Amino acid sequence: MIVTARDEGAGSSALWEALGDVAGASVDHVQVPALSESTVRAMIAEAVADTGATQVDLGEVMRATGGIALLVTEMLATAAGRAGTLQSSIAGRMARLPDSGRDVVELASVIPGRSSTALYGGSFADVDHGVRHGLLRVDRENVEFRHELVRRTVEESLPPGRRAGLHALVLHRLEAMPGAEPSVIAHHARRANDLARAFRAERDAAERAARLGSHREAAAHARRAAVDAGPARAFPPGWGGGGGRACSARRPPASPPPTSRARA
């Protein structure tokens, strides 16, 4: 008899309890490794040839799926315009979470990559719910989704108002944390529809990059700040551009004028 089971959230699985009861010399456990880049490249080529899927980048697929065969298949199906089963699978896991655990998982879904446990209000028991259901993982003081594609799927399932509210909550907690990156603050402020706060944070990020001599990075921040500024908000003298609002795309000023620093 051959039995397959995912090891995510194994501690709460009745199947894993049953497997533990029959463990012994007659049972062999085989760990299925992640797919190699060459295998995923071949799968992408096949999907493109069979379905005409476009804009499928190998690096992005590997980053989003970790080489997990199911997730690779789902991502390629989406690229080809076919409905997959991932959304239904994740919706089932989310439905089994208590309300407090679901709130934490939804909060984590609007934070790309790893994030400090401080952003979760000290609700470690609620984070554990996400871990036990195979959605989150914790590494010391950091929380992240086990797979980037799953994070995106949860985030995309949120109603727009709920998503903006979660970004606003992250923004509020970031501003209470010393040393928070201005660019991260800007990201969440922008998605919380707080463009004034996004403008100030991007401007802070541009100033810091310029002081460090990273002029291309400073220019990128300044361009984003210009978009956030809109017609009602002007840049200080020396930032360049028509009407005092647009920023130089080539090189920001070496020493931008002092501005109020963000509280983070």
Backbone as numpy.savetxt, mean C-alpha at the origin, in Angstrom:
# Nx Ny Nz CAx CAy CAz Cx Cy Cz
-3.81 -40.22 -0.34 -4.66 -39.04 -0.34 -3.77 -37.80 -0.34
-4.12 -36.84 -1.18 -3.39 -35.57 -1.26 -4.31 -34.46 -0.79
-3.84 -33.68 0.17 -4.61 -32.56 0.71 -3.79 -31.30 0.53
-4.42 -30.24 0.02 -3.74 -28.95 -0.11 -4.36 -27.97 0.87
-3.53 -27.14 1.44 -4.01 -26.14 2.40 -3.06 -24.96 2.41
-3.62 -23.77 2.57 -2.80 -22.57 2.71 -2.35 -22.48 4.15
-1.12 -22.04 4.36 -0.61 -21.92 5.73 -0.85 -20.56 6.33
-1.56 -19.66 5.62 -1.88 -18.35 6.16 -3.01 -18.50 7.18
-2.77 -18.02 8.38 -3.80 -18.13 9.40 -4.03 -19.55 9.85
-2.97 -20.37 9.79 -3.13 -21.79 10.08 -3.61 -22.04 11.50
-3.29 -21.15 12.42 -3.62 -21.38 13.81 -5.11 -21.48 14.07
-5.94 -20.91 13.18 -7.38 -20.93 13.41 -8.10 -21.89 12.47
-7.36 -22.72 11.76 -7.96 -23.59 10.75 -8.24 -24.97 11.32
-9.51 -25.41 11.17 -9.87 -26.76 11.62 -9.11 -27.81 10.83
-8.82 -27.51 9.54 -8.08 -28.46 8.73 -6.70 -28.70 9.31
-6.03 -27.63 9.72 -4.69 -27.79 10.28 -4.72 -28.53 11.61
-5.78 -28.36 12.36 -5.92 -29.13 13.59 -6.04 -30.62 13.27
-6.83 -30.93 12.22 -6.98 -32.33 11.83 -5.66 -32.90 11.32
-4.92 -32.12 10.55 -3.63 -32.59 10.05 -2.66 -32.85 11.20
-2.75 -32.01 12.24 -1.90 -32.24 13.40 -2.22 -33.55 14.09
-3.49 -33.95 14.06 -3.88 -35.20 14.71 -3.36 -36.43 13.99
-3.14 -36.30 12.65 -2.68 -37.47 11.90 -1.20 -37.37 11.56
-0.51 -36.38 12.16 0.91 -36.21 11.86 1.69 -37.45 12.28
2.66 -37.78 11.49 3.49 -38.95 11.80 4.26 -39.39 10.59
4.77 -40.59 10.65 5.62 -41.09 9.56 4.84 -41.25 8.26
3.51 -41.39 8.36 2.72 -41.63 7.15 2.30 -40.35 6.45
2.70 -39.20 7.00 2.30 -37.91 6.43 3.54 -37.16 5.98
3.54 -36.72 4.75 4.62 -35.89 4.22 4.08 -34.49 3.94
4.79 -33.48 4.43 4.42 -32.09 4.17 5.33 -31.53 3.08
4.73 -30.96 2.06 5.49 -30.39 0.95 5.16 -28.90 0.85
6.18 -28.07 1.04 6.00 -26.63 0.90 6.10 -26.24 -0.57
5.08 -25.56 -1.06 5.08 -25.13 -2.46 5.79 -23.79 -2.55
6.91 -23.72 -3.25 7.66 -22.45 -3.33 6.97 -21.44 -4.23
7.35 -20.19 -4.06 6.85 -19.14 -4.95 7.39 -19.35 -6.36
6.65 -18.86 -7.33 7.09 -18.98 -8.72 8.32 -18.13 -8.97
9.20 -18.62 -9.82 10.39 -17.86 -10.17 10.04 -16.77 -11.18
10.93 -15.80 -11.33 10.68 -14.73 -12.31 10.56 -15.29 -13.72
11.37 -16.29 -14.04 11.30 -16.86 -15.39 9.95 -17.53 -15.64
9.41 -18.18 -14.63 8.09 -18.81 -14.78 7.01 -17.76 -14.94
7.07 -16.70 -14.13 6.07 -15.64 -14.25 6.19 -14.94 -15.59
7.42 -14.76 -16.06 7.61 -14.14 -17.38 6.93 -14.98 -18.46
7.06 -16.30 -18.37 6.43 -17.20 -19.34 4.90 -17.12 -19.23
4.38 -17.00 -18.01 2.93 -16.88 -17.83 2.42 -15.58 -18.42
3.19 -14.50 -18.25 2.79 -13.21 -18.83 2.76 -13.31 -20.35
3.80 -13.91 -20.93 3.87 -14.05 -22.38 2.69 -14.86 -22.91
2.34 -15.92 -22.18 1.21 -16.75 -22.60 -0.10 -15.98 -22.51
-0.25 -15.21 -21.41 -1.48 -14.43 -21.25 -1.62 -13.38 -22.34
-0.52 -12.73 -22.68 -0.56 -11.72 -23.73 -0.91 -12.35 -25.07
-0.33 -13.52 -25.35 -0.60 -14.20 -26.62 -2.03 -14.70 -26.71
-2.55 -15.21 -25.59 -3.89 -15.82 -25.61 -5.02 -14.82 -25.49
-4.81 -13.77 -24.71 -5.92 -12.86 -24.40 -5.70 -11.44 -24.87
-4.47 -11.13 -25.31 -4.18 -9.76 -25.70 -3.99 -8.83 -24.53
-3.75 -9.37 -23.34 -3.51 -8.55 -22.16 -2.33 -7.63 -22.41
-2.45 -6.38 -21.98 -1.38 -5.41 -22.20 -0.97 -4.78 -20.88
0.12 -4.06 -20.93 0.62 -3.31 -19.78 0.83 -4.22 -18.56
1.42 -5.37 -18.81 1.74 -6.30 -17.73 3.25 -6.26 -17.52
3.68 -5.70 -16.42 5.10 -5.54 -16.13 5.55 -6.63 -15.17
6.61 -7.33 -15.53 7.10 -8.45 -14.71 7.42 -8.00 -13.30
8.16 -6.91 -13.17 8.54 -6.44 -11.85 7.34 -6.10 -10.98
6.34 -5.48 -11.60 5.13 -5.11 -10.86 4.36 -6.35 -10.42
4.29 -7.35 -11.30 3.59 -8.60 -10.94 4.29 -9.27 -9.77
5.61 -9.35 -9.81 6.35 -9.99 -8.73 6.19 -9.22 -7.43
6.21 -7.90 -7.51 6.08 -7.09 -6.30 4.69 -7.23 -5.69
3.67 -7.28 -6.53 2.30 -7.31 -6.03 1.88 -8.69 -5.54
2.49 -9.74 -6.09 2.02 -11.10 -5.78 3.01 -11.92 -4.97
4.28 -11.51 -4.95 5.29 -12.32 -4.27 5.54 -13.65 -4.95
5.07 -13.79 -6.19 5.25 -15.04 -6.92 4.26 -16.13 -6.54
3.24 -15.80 -5.73 2.22 -16.79 -5.36 1.37 -17.09 -6.60
1.29 -18.36 -6.95 0.67 -18.75 -8.22 -0.77 -18.25 -8.33
-1.55 -18.40 -7.27 -2.94 -17.94 -7.32 -3.03 -16.46 -7.61
-2.19 -15.66 -6.95 -2.25 -14.22 -7.13 -1.75 -13.80 -8.51
-0.73 -14.49 -9.01 -0.26 -14.20 -10.36 -1.38 -14.46 -11.37
-2.04 -15.59 -11.22 -3.14 -15.94 -12.13 -4.25 -14.89 -12.07
-4.58 -14.44 -10.84 -5.63 -13.44 -10.67 -5.24 -12.11 -11.31
-3.99 -11.71 -11.14 -3.54 -10.44 -11.68 -3.56 -10.46 -13.21
-3.16 -11.59 -13.79 -3.17 -11.70 -15.25 -4.60 -11.75 -15.77
-5.50 -12.38 -15.03 -6.91 -12.42 -15.44 -7.49 -11.01 -15.46
-7.14 -10.22 -14.45 -7.63 -8.83 -14.39 -7.08 -8.02 -15.55
-5.79 -8.22 -15.86 -5.17 -7.50 -16.98 -5.85 -7.85 -18.30
-6.37 -9.08 -18.39 -7.04 -9.52 -19.61 -8.52 -9.17 -19.63
-8.98 -8.51 -18.55 -10.37 -8.12 -18.51 -11.31 -9.22 -18.07
-10.78 -10.28 -17.47 -11.62 -11.38 -17.00 -11.83 -11.27 -15.50
-13.00 -11.68 -15.04 -13.28 -11.66 -13.61 -12.58 -12.83 -12.94
-11.91 -12.55 -11.84 -11.25 -13.60 -11.08 -12.01 -13.93 -9.82
-11.38 -14.72 -8.97 -12.03 -15.15 -7.73 -11.43 -14.47 -6.49
-10.41 -13.65 -6.70 -9.71 -13.07 -5.55 -10.63 -12.19 -4.72
-11.44 -11.36 -5.37 -12.31 -10.46 -4.62 -13.27 -11.24 -3.74
-13.83 -12.33 -4.28 -14.76 -13.13 -3.49 -14.05 -13.79 -2.32
-12.84 -14.27 -2.56 -12.07 -14.93 -1.50 -11.76 -13.95 -0.37
-11.32 -12.75 -0.73 -10.97 -11.75 0.28 -12.22 -11.27 1.00
-13.32 -11.10 0.26 -14.57 -10.67 0.89 -15.01 -11.69 1.94
-14.78 -12.97 1.66 -15.13 -14.00 2.63 -14.30 -13.89 3.89
-13.01 -13.64 3.74 -12.14 -13.47 4.91 -12.53 -12.24 5.70
-12.82 -11.16 5.00 -13.21 -9.93 5.68 -14.51 -10.11 6.45
-15.44 -10.88 5.89 -16.73 -11.10 6.55 -16.58 -11.89 7.84
-15.53 -12.70 7.94 -15.33 -13.51 9.15 -14.62 -12.74 10.26
-14.16 -11.53 9.95 -13.48 -10.71 10.96 -14.50 -10.04 11.86
-14.18 -9.86 13.14 -15.03 -8.99 13.97 -14.92 -7.55 13.47
-15.88 -6.73 13.86 -15.90 -5.36 13.34 -14.58 -4.62 13.62
-14.04 -4.79 14.83 -12.81 -4.07 15.17 -11.63 -4.58 14.34
-11.59 -5.88 14.06 -10.53 -6.42 13.22 -10.66 -5.96 11.79
-11.90 -5.87 11.29 -12.12 -5.40 9.93 -11.71 -3.94 9.80
-11.98 -3.15 10.83 -11.58 -1.74 10.79 -10.06 -1.61 10.64
-9.30 -2.45 11.35 -7.85 -2.39 11.29 -7.36 -2.81 9.90
-7.93 -3.87 9.35 -7.52 -4.32 8.02 -7.83 -3.26 6.97
-8.98 -2.63 7.08 -9.32 -1.57 6.13 -8.38 -0.39 6.28
-8.01 -0.07 7.51 -7.05 1.01 7.73 -5.71 0.68 7.09
-5.25 -0.55 7.28 -3.97 -0.97 6.69 -4.02 -0.93 5.17
-5.20 -1.11 4.60 -5.30 -1.18 3.13 -5.00 0.15 2.45
-5.12 1.27 3.18 -4.84 2.57 2.55 -3.40 3.00 2.78
-2.59 2.12 3.38 -1.18 2.44 3.65 -0.30 1.49 2.83
0.25 1.94 1.72 1.12 1.06 0.93 2.36 0.65 1.72
2.76 -0.59 1.58 3.99 -1.05 2.22 3.82 -1.23 3.71
4.95 -1.10 4.42 4.96 -1.32 5.86 4.60 -0.05 6.61
3.99 -0.23 7.76 3.62 0.93 8.57 3.82 0.60 10.04
4.07 1.63 10.83 4.31 1.46 12.25 3.04 1.02 12.97
3.20 0.16 13.95 2.05 -0.26 14.75 1.43 0.94 15.47
2.19 2.03 15.62 1.65 3.22 16.27 0.46 3.80 15.52
0.38 3.53 14.22 -0.73 4.04 13.43 -2.04 3.32 13.70
-1.97 2.23 14.45 -3.16 1.43 14.70 -3.72 1.64 16.10
-3.27 2.69 16.75 -3.83 3.06 18.03 -3.61 2.06 19.14
-2.56 1.25 19.01 -2.26 0.28 20.06 -3.22 -0.89 20.10
-4.02 -1.08 19.04 -5.02 -2.16 19.02 -4.39 -3.45 18.49
-3.45 -4.00 19.25 -2.72 -5.18 18.77 -3.64 -6.40 18.66
-4.63 -6.50 19.54 -5.56 -7.63 19.45 -6.31 -7.59 18.13
-6.66 -6.39 17.66 -7.37 -6.26 16.39 -6.45 -6.54 15.22
-5.18 -6.14 15.34 -4.21 -6.50 14.30 -4.07 -8.02 14.22
-4.10 -8.68 15.36 -3.98 -10.14 15.39 -5.10 -10.82 14.61
-6.29 -10.23 14.61 -7.39 -10.81 13.83 -7.00 -10.87 12.35
-6.41 -9.78 11.85 -5.98 -9.77 10.46 -4.88 -10.77 10.18
-3.99 -10.98 11.17 -2.91 -11.96 11.02 -3.49 -13.37 10.97
-4.40 -13.68 11.89 -4.95 -15.03 11.96 -5.76 -15.39 10.72
-6.33 -14.40 10.07 -7.12 -14.67 8.87 -6.28 -14.55 7.59
-4.96 -14.48 7.75 -4.08 -14.55 6.60 -4.01 -13.30 5.76
-4.40 -12.16 6.31 -4.38 -10.91 5.55 -3.17 -10.05 5.88
-2.82 -9.95 7.15 -1.72 -9.10 7.60 -0.58 -9.94 8.15
0.56 -9.30 8.27 1.68 -9.88 8.99 2.37 -8.77 9.78
2.99 -9.16 10.87 3.65 -8.20 11.76 5.11 -8.58 11.88
5.97 -7.59 11.68 7.41 -7.78 11.83 7.89 -6.76 12.85
8.07 -7.24 14.08 8.45 -6.36 15.20 7.44 -5.24 15.34
7.81 -4.02 14.97 6.91 -2.89 15.17 6.28 -2.40 13.88
6.23 -3.26 12.88 5.66 -2.88 11.59 4.56 -3.84 11.17
3.54 -3.29 10.52 2.41 -4.05 10.01 2.35 -3.87 8.51
2.03 -4.94 7.79 1.82 -4.83 6.36 0.94 -5.98 5.90
0.36 -5.84 4.73 -0.38 -6.94 4.12 0.60 -8.02 3.69
0.15 -9.25 3.75 1.01 -10.35 3.30 1.33 -10.20 1.81
0.37 -9.68 1.05 0.59 -9.52 -0.39 0.01 -8.18 -0.84
0.77 -7.46 -1.63 0.37 -6.14 -2.10 -0.92 -6.21 -2.91
-1.10 -7.27 -3.70 -2.30 -7.38 -4.51 -3.55 -7.49 -3.63
-3.42 -8.17 -2.51 -4.55 -8.29 -1.58 -4.86 -6.92 -0.98
-3.81 -6.17 -0.63 -4.03 -4.82 -0.08 -4.80 -3.98 -1.08
-4.39 -3.98 -2.32 -5.07 -3.18 -3.33 -6.52 -3.59 -3.48
-6.75 -4.89 -3.43 -8.12 -5.40 -3.59 -9.01 -4.92 -2.46
-8.50 -4.96 -1.22 -9.29 -4.47 -0.08 -9.52 -2.97 -0.23
-8.47 -2.22 -0.58 -8.61 -0.77 -0.71 -9.64 -0.41 -1.78
-9.59 -1.10 -2.90 -10.51 -0.79 -4.00 -11.95 -1.15 -3.66
-12.14 -2.03 -2.67 -13.50 -2.42 -2.30 -14.16 -1.39 -1.38
-13.38 -0.44 -0.87 -13.92 0.54 0.07 -14.72 1.62 -0.66
-15.85 2.04 -0.13 -16.55 3.18 -0.70 -15.67 4.43 -0.63
-15.81 5.35 -1.57 -14.92 6.53 -1.60 -14.89 7.32 -0.30
-16.05 7.50 0.33 -16.07 8.26 1.58 -15.33 7.55 2.70
-15.50 6.25 2.78 -14.79 5.46 3.79 -13.29 5.53 3.56
-12.88 5.42 2.30 -11.45 5.46 1.97 -10.85 6.81 2.36
-11.54 7.90 2.03 -11.03 9.23 2.37 -10.97 9.40 3.89
-11.96 8.88 4.60 -11.95 8.98 6.05 -10.79 8.24 6.69
-10.43 7.08 6.13 -9.29 6.33 6.65 -7.99 7.07 6.38
-7.86 7.69 5.21 -6.67 8.50 4.94 -6.59 9.67 5.93
-7.73 10.27 6.25 -7.74 11.37 7.22 -7.31 10.88 8.60
-7.72 9.66 8.97 -7.32 9.10 10.27 -5.82 8.85 10.29
-5.28 8.28 9.21 -3.83 8.06 9.13 -3.10 9.39 9.22
-3.59 10.40 8.51 -2.97 11.73 8.53 -2.94 12.28 9.96
-4.04 12.17 10.65 -4.12 12.67 12.04 -3.09 11.97 12.92
-2.97 10.67 12.78 -2.03 9.92 13.62 -0.58 10.18 13.20
-0.33 10.36 11.92 1.02 10.67 11.46 1.50 11.99 12.06
0.61 12.97 12.08 1.02 14.29 12.56 1.31 14.29 14.05
0.87 13.24 14.75 1.18 13.13 16.18 2.47 12.35 16.41
3.09 11.84 15.33 4.30 11.04 15.44 5.51 11.88 15.06
6.51 11.97 15.91 7.72 12.71 15.55 8.46 12.03 14.40
8.95 12.82 13.48 9.77 12.28 12.41 9.01 11.70 11.24
7.70 11.91 11.17 6.95 11.39 10.02 7.41 12.08 8.74
7.53 11.33 7.66 8.01 11.87 6.39 6.98 12.82 5.78
7.40 14.03 5.40 6.45 14.97 4.78 5.80 14.40 3.53
6.54 13.61 2.74 5.96 13.06 1.52 4.85 12.06 1.83
4.99 11.33 2.94 3.94 10.38 3.36 2.72 11.15 3.85
2.96 12.22 4.60 1.87 13.08 5.05 1.12 13.64 3.85
1.86 14.09 2.84 1.23 14.65 1.64 0.38 13.61 0.93
0.89 12.38 0.85 0.15 11.29 0.18 -1.23 11.11 0.82
-1.26 11.03 2.15 -2.53 10.77 2.82 -3.41 12.02 2.84
-2.79 13.19 2.96 -3.57 14.43 2.94 -4.28 14.60 1.59
-3.58 14.29 0.53 -4.16 14.41 -0.81 -5.36 13.48 -0.97
-5.23 12.27 -0.46 -6.31 11.29 -0.60 -7.43 11.51 0.41
-7.14 12.34 1.42 -8.19 12.75 2.35 -8.86 14.04 1.88
-8.47 14.50 0.70 -9.01 15.74 0.10 -8.64 16.98 0.91
-7.53 16.92 1.62 -7.02 18.08 2.35 -5.83 18.63 1.55
-6.14 19.35 0.48 -5.09 19.81 -0.42 -4.21 20.89 0.21
-4.76 21.66 1.13 -3.93 22.67 1.80 -2.84 21.98 2.61
-3.19 20.91 3.29 -2.20 20.17 4.08 -1.22 19.46 3.16
-1.69 18.91 2.06 -0.81 18.25 1.10 0.19 19.24 0.53
-0.27 20.45 0.23 0.60 21.50 -0.29 1.74 21.79 0.68
1.39 22.00 1.95 2.42 22.34 2.93 3.42 21.19 3.11
2.93 19.96 3.12 3.82 18.82 3.31 4.75 18.63 2.10
4.22 18.79 0.89 5.06 18.66 -0.30 6.10 19.77 -0.32
5.71 20.96 0.10 6.66 22.07 0.13 7.77 21.78 1.15
7.39 21.21 2.30 8.40 20.83 3.29 9.34 19.78 2.72
8.77 18.81 2.01 9.59 17.74 1.43 10.54 18.31 0.38
10.05 19.29 -0.41 10.90 19.91 -1.43 12.05 20.68 -0.77
11.76 21.40 0.29 12.80 22.16 0.98 13.88 21.23 1.54
13.45 20.14 2.15 14.43 19.22 2.74 15.29 18.58 1.66
14.66 18.17 0.55 15.43 17.56 -0.53 16.43 18.56 -1.11
16.02 19.81 -1.24 16.92 20.83 -1.77 18.11 21.05 -0.84
17.87 21.05 0.46 18.96 21.23 1.42 19.97 20.08 1.34
19.46 18.89 1.00 20.34 17.72 0.89 20.99 17.61 -0.49
20.67 18.55 -1.38 21.26 18.53 -2.71 20.56 17.61 -3.68
19.40 17.07 -3.32 18.64 16.17 -4.21 17.66 17.03 -5.02
18.20 17.70 -6.04 17.40 18.69 -6.74 16.29 18.08 -7.59
16.52 16.92 -8.17 15.45 16.29 -8.95 14.29 15.88 -8.05
14.62 15.33 -6.90 13.56 14.96 -5.95 12.84 16.21 -5.47
13.61 17.27 -5.20 12.99 18.52 -4.76 12.04 19.06 -5.82
12.46 18.98 -7.09 11.61 19.47 -8.18 10.33 18.65 -8.28
10.44 17.32 -8.09 9.26 16.46 -8.14 8.26 16.84 -7.04
8.78 17.07 -5.83 7.90 17.50 -4.74 7.28 18.86 -5.05
8.08 19.76 -5.59 7.59 21.10 -5.90 6.49 21.07 -6.96
6.65 20.17 -7.95 5.61 20.06 -8.98 4.30 19.56 -8.38
4.41 18.56 -7.49 3.19 18.06 -6.85 2.56 19.14 -5.97
3.40 19.92 -5.30 2.88 21.01 -4.48 2.15 22.03 -5.35
2.68 22.28 -6.56 2.04 23.24 -7.46 0.66 22.77 -7.86
0.50 21.45 -8.07 -0.81 20.90 -8.42 -1.76 21.04 -7.23
-1.25 20.74 -6.03 -2.09 20.85 -4.84 -2.47 22.31 -4.56
-1.58 23.25 -4.96 -1.81 24.65 -4.63 -3.07 25.18 -5.28
-3.27 24.86 -6.57 -4.42 25.40 -7.26 -4.30 26.90 -7.43
-5.35 27.53 -7.94 -5.27 28.98 -8.21 -5.33 29.84 -6.96
-5.74 29.27 -5.83 -5.95 30.11 -4.65 -4.75 30.16 -3.71
-3.70 29.44 -4.06 -2.58 29.38 -3.12 -1.28 29.66 -3.88
-0.52 30.61 -3.46 0.69 31.00 -4.18 1.93 30.48 -3.48
2.96 30.22 -4.28 4.25 29.86 -3.71 4.97 31.12 -3.23
5.86 30.96 -2.28 6.65 32.10 -1.83 7.55 32.60 -2.96
8.01 33.84 -2.90 8.93 34.36 -3.91 10.16 33.46 -4.01
10.62 33.26 -5.24 11.81 32.44 -5.44 11.53 31.03 -5.90
10.24 30.61 -5.85 9.92 29.26 -6.31 9.65 29.25 -7.80
9.51 30.38 -8.44 9.47 30.45 -9.90 8.10 30.15 -10.46
7.98 30.41 -11.76 6.76 30.07 -12.47 5.84 31.27 -12.62
4.97 31.18 -13.61 4.04 32.25 -13.86 3.04 32.40 -12.73
2.74 33.63 -12.35 1.74 33.89 -11.32 2.20 33.50 -9.93
3.45 33.12 -9.76 3.95 32.75 -8.45 3.47 31.40 -7.98
2.79 30.61 -8.87 2.22 29.37 -8.41 2.97 28.15 -8.92
3.39 28.17 -10.17 4.02 26.99 -10.72 5.48 26.91 -10.29
5.98 25.70 -10.18 7.37 25.51 -9.75 8.23 25.13 -10.94
9.50 25.45 -10.84 10.43 25.08 -11.88 10.57 23.58 -11.97
10.43 23.01 -13.15 10.59 21.56 -13.32 12.06 21.18 -13.45
12.92 22.16 -13.69 14.33 21.85 -13.89 15.11 21.86 -12.59
15.02 22.89 -11.84 15.79 22.98 -10.60 15.11 23.97 -9.65
14.72 23.50 -8.47 14.14 24.42 -7.51 15.23 25.29 -6.92
14.88 26.34 -6.21 15.91 27.20 -5.63 16.78 26.44 -4.67
18.07 26.80 -4.64 19.00 26.10 -3.75 18.65 26.34 -2.31
18.13 27.51 -1.98 17.77 27.82 -0.60 16.38 28.42 -0.57
15.33 27.57 -0.58 13.96 28.10 -0.56 13.74 28.90 0.71
12.86 29.88 0.64 12.61 30.71 1.81 12.01 29.86 2.93
12.25 30.24 4.18 11.72 29.45 5.29 10.21 29.48 5.33
9.62 28.36 5.68 8.18 28.27 5.83 7.91 27.53 7.12
6.67 27.55 7.52 6.30 26.83 8.74 6.44 25.34 8.50
7.14 24.66 9.36 7.33 23.23 9.22 6.08 22.49 9.63
5.86 21.35 8.98 4.74 20.50 9.39 5.02 19.96 10.78
3.97 19.72 11.55 4.13 19.23 12.91 4.74 17.85 12.93
4.61 17.07 11.86 5.20 15.73 11.89 6.67 15.87 11.79
